[in-house]
Amino acid sequence: MTESSSSEAGPSGRPISRKNLLRAAVAASTVPLIAGGGIALARDTGAGGTSLALTPACDDGDDPTPEQMEGPYFKPDSPLRTSLVASGTPGTPLTVSGYVFGRACEPLPGVLLDFWQADDGGAYDMSGFAFRGHQFTDAKGAFTLTTVVAGLYPGRTRHIHVKAQAPGHPVLTTQLYFPGEPRNATDALYDPALLMNVRTAGPGRQGTFDFVLDVDQQPDPTDPPTGPPGGTWTAGTSYRAGDRVIHDGVSYRCLQAHSAFAGWEPPLVPALWERG
């Protein structure tokens, strides 16, 4: 499915995909609007209210997050932890947060995320497990990693390694990159599709990235329509994700909770309603 058929354009001209709406919905109980009627993603909005770039896109069947090589420094059996640092660890503090989605842009809970990286000086710990750890996404598909900005070493730009695996599915091995790094232009492995959103936060930095795994997510076709009597879409009704309605004789499934009003009929807002 093309972006034009599965998303709307925001004030910046970039498409607003179903994943971006879902990301905003799970980040806050309501989806804030910015001037012009676009969606303001709470965790990806700058201090002046300016929306930052969205990475990566998940547009109803688009490509999953790209794979990258494992490299020579991976070690199995990392400890279960969300923080790779302790008090006094050298380096610029960094928090990376985000969500893991499947191909239908639905959040994936219980996904294994195994991170490893170089320390502030560009060295990997091969005798122990410094700057190594794994965790699992929560019920909303969210994760948070506390670490420091990875150091530089010959031949590479700054990056963080990660393996991601949904239960019962293959492992995705990839790397995350930092924007504005001079070595991005000379690193043969660098992929702009794997750039994090990164901003300054006090003495440290905050990054965000959403993974899209090659996990099929098909709604149950036997789910009965829910909502108003008769299952007919009606303005003024509050719908929940998963609700099914009928509009002009066609069945639709609700993709995120919202209150309906005239102009948001299912065929007009594919970010909110999926046909079928």
Tab-separated table of C-alpha atoms in Angstrom:
chain	number	residue	atom	x	y	z
A	1	MET	CA	0.000	0.000	0.000
A	2	THR	CA	1.420	3.415	-0.875
A	3	GLU	CA	1.808	6.223	1.605
A	4	SER	CA	-0.739	8.326	-0.236
A	5	SER	CA	-3.404	5.694	0.413
A	6	SER	CA	-2.547	5.063	4.053
A	7	SER	CA	-1.543	8.415	5.499
A	8	GLU	CA	-2.251	12.126	5.524
A	9	ALA	CA	0.215	14.983	5.154
A	10	GLY	CA	1.188	17.088	8.162
A	11	PRO	CA	2.179	20.783	8.190
A	12	SER	CA	5.765	19.860	7.233
A	13	GLY	CA	4.535	18.036	4.114
A	14	ARG	CA	5.647	14.646	5.492
A	15	PRO	CA	2.979	11.934	5.641
A	16	ILE	CA	1.322	11.026	8.929
A	17	SER	CA	1.182	7.251	8.949
A	18	ARG	CA	-0.971	4.966	11.040
A	19	LYS	CA	2.118	4.157	13.125
A	20	ASN	CA	2.678	7.833	13.894
A	21	LEU	CA	-0.913	8.228	15.089
A	22	LEU	CA	-0.616	5.077	17.178
A	23	ARG	CA	2.705	6.254	18.606
A	24	ALA	CA	1.095	9.509	19.711
A	25	ALA	CA	-1.913	7.657	21.115
A	26	VAL	CA	0.140	5.336	23.313
A	27	ALA	CA	2.458	8.161	24.383
A	28	ALA	CA	-0.464	10.192	25.736
A	29	SER	CA	-4.105	9.598	26.539
A	30	THR	CA	-5.110	12.208	23.968
A	31	VAL	CA	-3.483	13.144	20.664
A	32	PRO	CA	-2.564	16.872	20.735
A	33	LEU	CA	-3.073	18.902	17.571
A	34	ILE	CA	-0.719	21.541	16.214
A	35	ALA	CA	-1.551	24.528	14.056
A	36	GLY	CA	-2.949	23.413	10.723
A	37	GLY	CA	-4.604	20.287	12.072
A	38	GLY	CA	-1.576	18.012	12.092
A	39	ILE	CA	-0.559	15.628	14.813
A	40	ALA	CA	1.956	16.765	17.455
A	41	LEU	CA	3.827	13.753	18.769
A	42	ALA	CA	4.406	14.585	22.420
A	43	ARG	CA	7.784	12.887	22.789
A	44	ASP	CA	9.139	14.107	19.421
A	45	THR	CA	8.294	17.788	19.702
A	46	GLY	CA	10.971	20.387	20.324
A	47	ALA	CA	10.866	23.044	23.025
A	48	GLY	CA	9.279	25.538	20.632
A	49	GLY	CA	6.548	23.130	19.575
A	50	THR	CA	8.312	22.224	16.334
A	51	SER	CA	7.812	18.619	15.264
A	52	LEU	CA	11.015	16.666	14.647
A	53	ALA	CA	11.507	14.180	11.826
A	54	LEU	CA	9.799	10.800	12.184
A	55	THR	CA	11.909	7.630	11.820
A	56	PRO	CA	11.301	5.091	10.554
A	57	ALA	CA	7.968	5.030	8.698
A	58	CYS	CA	5.517	2.166	8.992
A	59	ASP	CA	2.820	2.616	6.436
A	60	ASP	CA	0.588	-0.435	6.305
A	61	GLY	CA	2.998	-2.924	4.771
A	62	ASP	CA	6.050	-0.784	3.977
A	63	ASP	CA	9.493	-2.277	4.504
A	64	PRO	CA	10.496	-3.188	8.078
A	65	THR	CA	13.493	-1.642	9.837
A	66	PRO	CA	16.612	-2.413	7.716
A	67	GLU	CA	19.007	-5.141	8.782
A	68	GLN	CA	22.707	-4.476	9.375
A	69	MET	CA	25.719	-6.650	10.112
A	70	GLU	CA	26.301	-7.916	13.645
A	71	GLY	CA	29.965	-6.912	13.703
A	72	PRO	CA	32.785	-8.549	15.678
A	73	TYR	CA	31.842	-7.368	19.168
A	74	PHE	CA	28.543	-9.113	19.943
A	75	LYS	CA	28.421	-11.383	23.031
A	76	PRO	CA	25.449	-13.601	23.949
A	77	ASP	CA	23.932	-13.874	27.423
A	78	SER	CA	23.897	-10.160	28.232
A	79	PRO	CA	22.272	-9.196	31.556
A	80	LEU	CA	18.601	-8.265	31.777
A	81	ARG	CA	18.590	-4.504	32.397
A	82	THR	CA	17.349	-1.233	30.923
A	83	SER	CA	20.349	0.829	32.117
A	84	LEU	CA	23.882	0.221	30.878
A	85	VAL	CA	25.462	2.812	33.180
A	86	ALA	CA	26.162	3.349	36.856
A	87	SER	CA	26.776	6.485	38.923
A	88	GLY	CA	29.909	8.189	37.654
A	89	THR	CA	30.088	6.346	34.307
A	90	PRO	CA	32.091	8.601	31.940
A	91	GLY	CA	30.350	10.015	28.904
A	92	THR	CA	27.406	12.112	27.803
A	93	PRO	CA	24.214	10.659	29.321
A	94	LEU	CA	21.814	9.304	26.708
A	95	THR	CA	18.293	7.916	26.974
A	96	VAL	CA	16.820	6.113	23.956
A	97	SER	CA	13.109	5.341	23.951
A	98	GLY	CA	10.593	4.161	21.417
A	99	TYR	CA	8.170	1.453	20.350
A	100	VAL	CA	8.277	-1.779	18.363
A	101	PHE	CA	5.585	-2.294	15.710
A	102	GLY	CA	4.601	-5.098	13.355
A	103	ARG	CA	3.788	-4.791	9.654
A	104	ALA	CA	0.240	-3.572	10.369
A	105	CYS	CA	1.669	-0.798	12.582
A	106	GLU	CA	0.280	-2.358	15.753
A	107	PRO	CA	2.562	-2.255	18.851
A	108	LEU	CA	4.322	-5.519	19.756
A	109	PRO	CA	4.631	-6.430	23.455
A	110	GLY	CA	7.271	-8.825	24.783
A	111	VAL	CA	9.846	-8.157	22.060
A	112	LEU	CA	13.431	-8.988	23.073
A	113	LEU	CA	15.830	-6.068	22.519
A	114	ASP	CA	19.535	-6.800	23.075
A	115	PHE	CA	21.759	-3.688	22.989
A	116	TRP	CA	25.549	-3.385	22.891
A	117	GLN	CA	27.853	-0.470	22.147
A	118	ALA	CA	31.286	1.103	22.610
A	119	ASP	CA	32.005	3.123	25.746
A	120	ASP	CA	32.749	6.847	25.748
A	121	GLY	CA	36.308	6.108	24.602
A	122	GLY	CA	35.255	3.926	21.664
A	123	ALA	CA	36.131	0.567	23.288
A	124	TYR	CA	33.978	-2.563	23.603
A	125	ASP	CA	34.133	-4.669	26.765
A	126	MET	CA	34.974	-8.201	25.603
A	127	SER	CA	35.851	-9.605	29.044
A	128	GLY	CA	32.629	-8.578	30.781
A	129	PHE	CA	29.255	-7.038	29.980
A	130	ALA	CA	29.825	-3.282	30.267
A	131	PHE	CA	27.503	-1.440	27.887
A	132	ARG	CA	25.601	-4.629	27.128
A	133	GLY	CA	22.080	-5.551	28.193
A	134	HIS	CA	18.750	-6.911	27.051
A	135	GLN	CA	15.153	-6.020	27.878
A	136	PHE	CA	11.602	-6.679	26.679
A	137	THR	CA	9.016	-4.239	25.371
A	138	ASP	CA	6.110	-3.584	27.715
A	139	ALA	CA	2.409	-4.181	27.086
A	140	LYS	CA	2.287	-1.112	24.810
A	141	GLY	CA	5.341	-2.159	22.807
A	142	ALA	CA	7.516	0.495	24.447
A	143	PHE	CA	11.153	0.371	25.572
A	144	THR	CA	13.657	2.706	27.262
A	145	LEU	CA	17.451	2.385	27.301
A	146	THR	CA	19.718	4.415	29.606
A	147	THR	CA	23.325	4.660	28.459
A	148	VAL	CA	25.897	7.193	27.217
A	149	VAL	CA	26.631	8.489	23.730
A	150	ALA	CA	28.749	5.810	22.051
A	151	GLY	CA	32.373	6.739	21.449
A	152	LEU	CA	34.226	6.765	18.145
A	153	TYR	CA	36.784	4.239	16.943
A	154	PRO	CA	38.648	3.936	13.617
A	155	GLY	CA	36.509	3.320	10.568
A	156	ARG	CA	33.068	3.844	12.135
A	157	THR	CA	30.680	6.643	12.981
A	158	ARG	CA	28.824	6.659	16.323
A	159	HIS	CA	26.294	3.833	16.574
A	160	ILE	CA	24.457	1.453	18.890
A	161	HIS	CA	23.974	-2.223	18.009
A	162	VAL	CA	20.688	-3.983	18.678
A	163	LYS	CA	19.021	-7.342	18.084
A	164	ALA	CA	15.215	-7.373	18.120
A	165	GLN	CA	13.078	-10.518	18.214
A	166	ALA	CA	9.328	-10.858	18.584
A	167	PRO	CA	8.219	-14.117	20.258
A	168	GLY	CA	8.360	-16.947	17.726
A	169	HIS	CA	9.858	-14.815	14.958
A	170	PRO	CA	13.340	-14.362	13.436
A	171	VAL	CA	15.913	-11.998	14.923
A	172	LEU	CA	16.459	-8.580	13.366
A	173	THR	CA	20.065	-7.422	13.773
A	174	THR	CA	20.658	-3.747	13.072
A	175	GLN	CA	22.353	-0.542	14.259
A	176	LEU	CA	21.123	2.896	15.323
A	177	TYR	CA	22.877	6.091	14.260
A	178	PHE	CA	23.217	9.666	15.531
A	179	PRO	CA	22.267	12.668	13.359
A	180	GLY	CA	24.798	15.367	12.529
A	181	GLU	CA	27.871	13.156	12.870
A	182	PRO	CA	30.672	14.042	10.394
A	183	ARG	CA	31.601	10.372	9.982
A	184	ASN	CA	28.105	9.469	8.787
A	185	ALA	CA	29.254	10.585	5.328
A	186	THR	CA	32.253	8.238	5.260
A	187	ASP	CA	30.973	5.160	7.140
A	188	ALA	CA	30.204	2.452	4.561
A	189	LEU	CA	27.591	0.849	6.848
A	190	TYR	CA	25.709	4.036	7.723
A	191	ASP	CA	22.022	4.024	6.704
A	192	PRO	CA	19.932	7.210	7.140
A	193	ALA	CA	16.833	5.029	7.626
A	194	LEU	CA	18.379	4.034	10.982
A	195	LEU	CA	18.896	7.568	12.304
A	196	MET	CA	17.515	8.259	15.750
A	197	ASN	CA	15.776	11.512	16.627
A	198	VAL	CA	18.216	13.041	19.124
A	199	ARG	CA	17.956	16.275	21.102
A	200	THR	CA	19.817	17.919	23.955
A	201	ALA	CA	18.273	17.464	27.411
A	202	GLY	CA	20.178	19.281	30.171
A	203	PRO	CA	23.672	17.798	30.434
A	204	GLY	CA	22.704	14.793	28.328
A	205	ARG	CA	20.779	13.800	25.230
A	206	GLN	CA	17.473	12.088	24.489
A	207	GLY	CA	16.937	9.860	21.466
A	208	THR	CA	13.864	8.157	20.035
A	209	PHE	CA	13.517	5.363	17.497
A	210	ASP	CA	10.662	3.035	16.540
A	211	PHE	CA	11.396	-0.415	15.166
A	212	VAL	CA	9.174	-2.091	12.573
A	213	LEU	CA	9.559	-5.878	12.568
A	214	ASP	CA	8.532	-8.241	9.788
A	215	VAL	CA	5.642	-9.608	11.827
A	216	ASP	CA	2.305	-10.070	10.103
A	217	GLN	CA	-0.645	-8.637	12.030
A	218	GLN	CA	-4.005	-9.562	10.566
A	219	PRO	CA	-7.307	-8.682	12.261
A	220	ASP	CA	-9.650	-11.552	13.044
A	221	PRO	CA	-12.252	-11.469	10.238
A	222	THR	CA	-14.768	-13.118	12.552
A	223	ASP	CA	-14.722	-10.197	15.025
A	224	PRO	CA	-18.276	-8.818	15.081
A	225	PRO	CA	-18.919	-5.084	14.559
A	226	THR	CA	-19.145	-3.106	17.780
A	227	GLY	CA	-20.099	0.432	18.653
A	228	PRO	CA	-23.568	1.894	18.145
A	229	PRO	CA	-26.682	-0.284	17.693
A	230	GLY	CA	-26.574	-2.099	14.365
A	231	GLY	CA	-22.827	-1.479	14.044
A	232	THR	CA	-23.342	1.668	11.947
A	233	TRP	CA	-20.724	4.426	12.137
A	234	THR	CA	-22.203	7.456	13.889
A	235	ALA	CA	-20.725	10.905	14.537
A	236	GLY	CA	-20.391	11.719	18.234
A	237	THR	CA	-19.598	8.127	19.199
A	238	SER	CA	-16.438	7.232	21.122
A	239	TYR	CA	-14.679	4.322	19.435
A	240	ARG	CA	-11.982	2.034	20.822
A	241	ALA	CA	-9.126	0.417	18.931
A	242	GLY	CA	-10.479	-2.839	17.484
A	243	ASP	CA	-14.108	-1.694	17.255
A	244	ARG	CA	-15.847	-2.667	14.022
A	245	VAL	CA	-18.533	-0.619	12.268
A	246	ILE	CA	-20.468	-0.505	9.020
A	247	HIS	CA	-20.449	2.626	6.848
A	248	ASP	CA	-22.261	2.726	3.484
A	249	GLY	CA	-22.455	-1.057	3.552
A	250	VAL	CA	-18.710	-1.541	4.066
A	251	SER	CA	-17.100	-2.973	7.224
A	252	TYR	CA	-14.288	-1.041	8.936
A	253	ARG	CA	-12.036	-1.740	11.936
A	254	CYS	CA	-10.972	1.087	14.297
A	255	LEU	CA	-7.186	1.536	14.498
A	256	GLN	CA	-7.013	3.938	17.459
A	257	ALA	CA	-9.407	5.294	20.069
A	258	HIS	CA	-11.108	8.555	19.133
A	259	SER	CA	-14.398	10.452	19.223
A	260	ALA	CA	-15.999	10.578	15.794
A	261	PHE	CA	-17.370	13.676	14.165
A	262	ALA	CA	-18.678	14.650	10.719
A	263	GLY	CA	-15.844	14.666	8.221
A	264	TRP	CA	-14.096	11.700	9.864
A	265	GLU	CA	-16.157	9.025	8.146
A	266	PRO	CA	-14.105	5.794	7.814
A	267	PRO	CA	-13.247	6.073	4.103
A	268	LEU	CA	-11.926	9.610	4.663
A	269	VAL	CA	-9.475	8.833	7.492
A	270	PRO	CA	-7.437	5.673	6.771
A	271	ALA	CA	-5.247	6.527	9.767
A	272	LEU	CA	-8.229	5.824	12.016
A	273	TRP	CA	-10.148	3.124	10.120
A	274	GLU	CA	-9.064	0.032	8.213
A	275	ARG	CA	-11.390	-1.499	5.661
A	276	GLY	CA	-12.223	-5.139	6.196
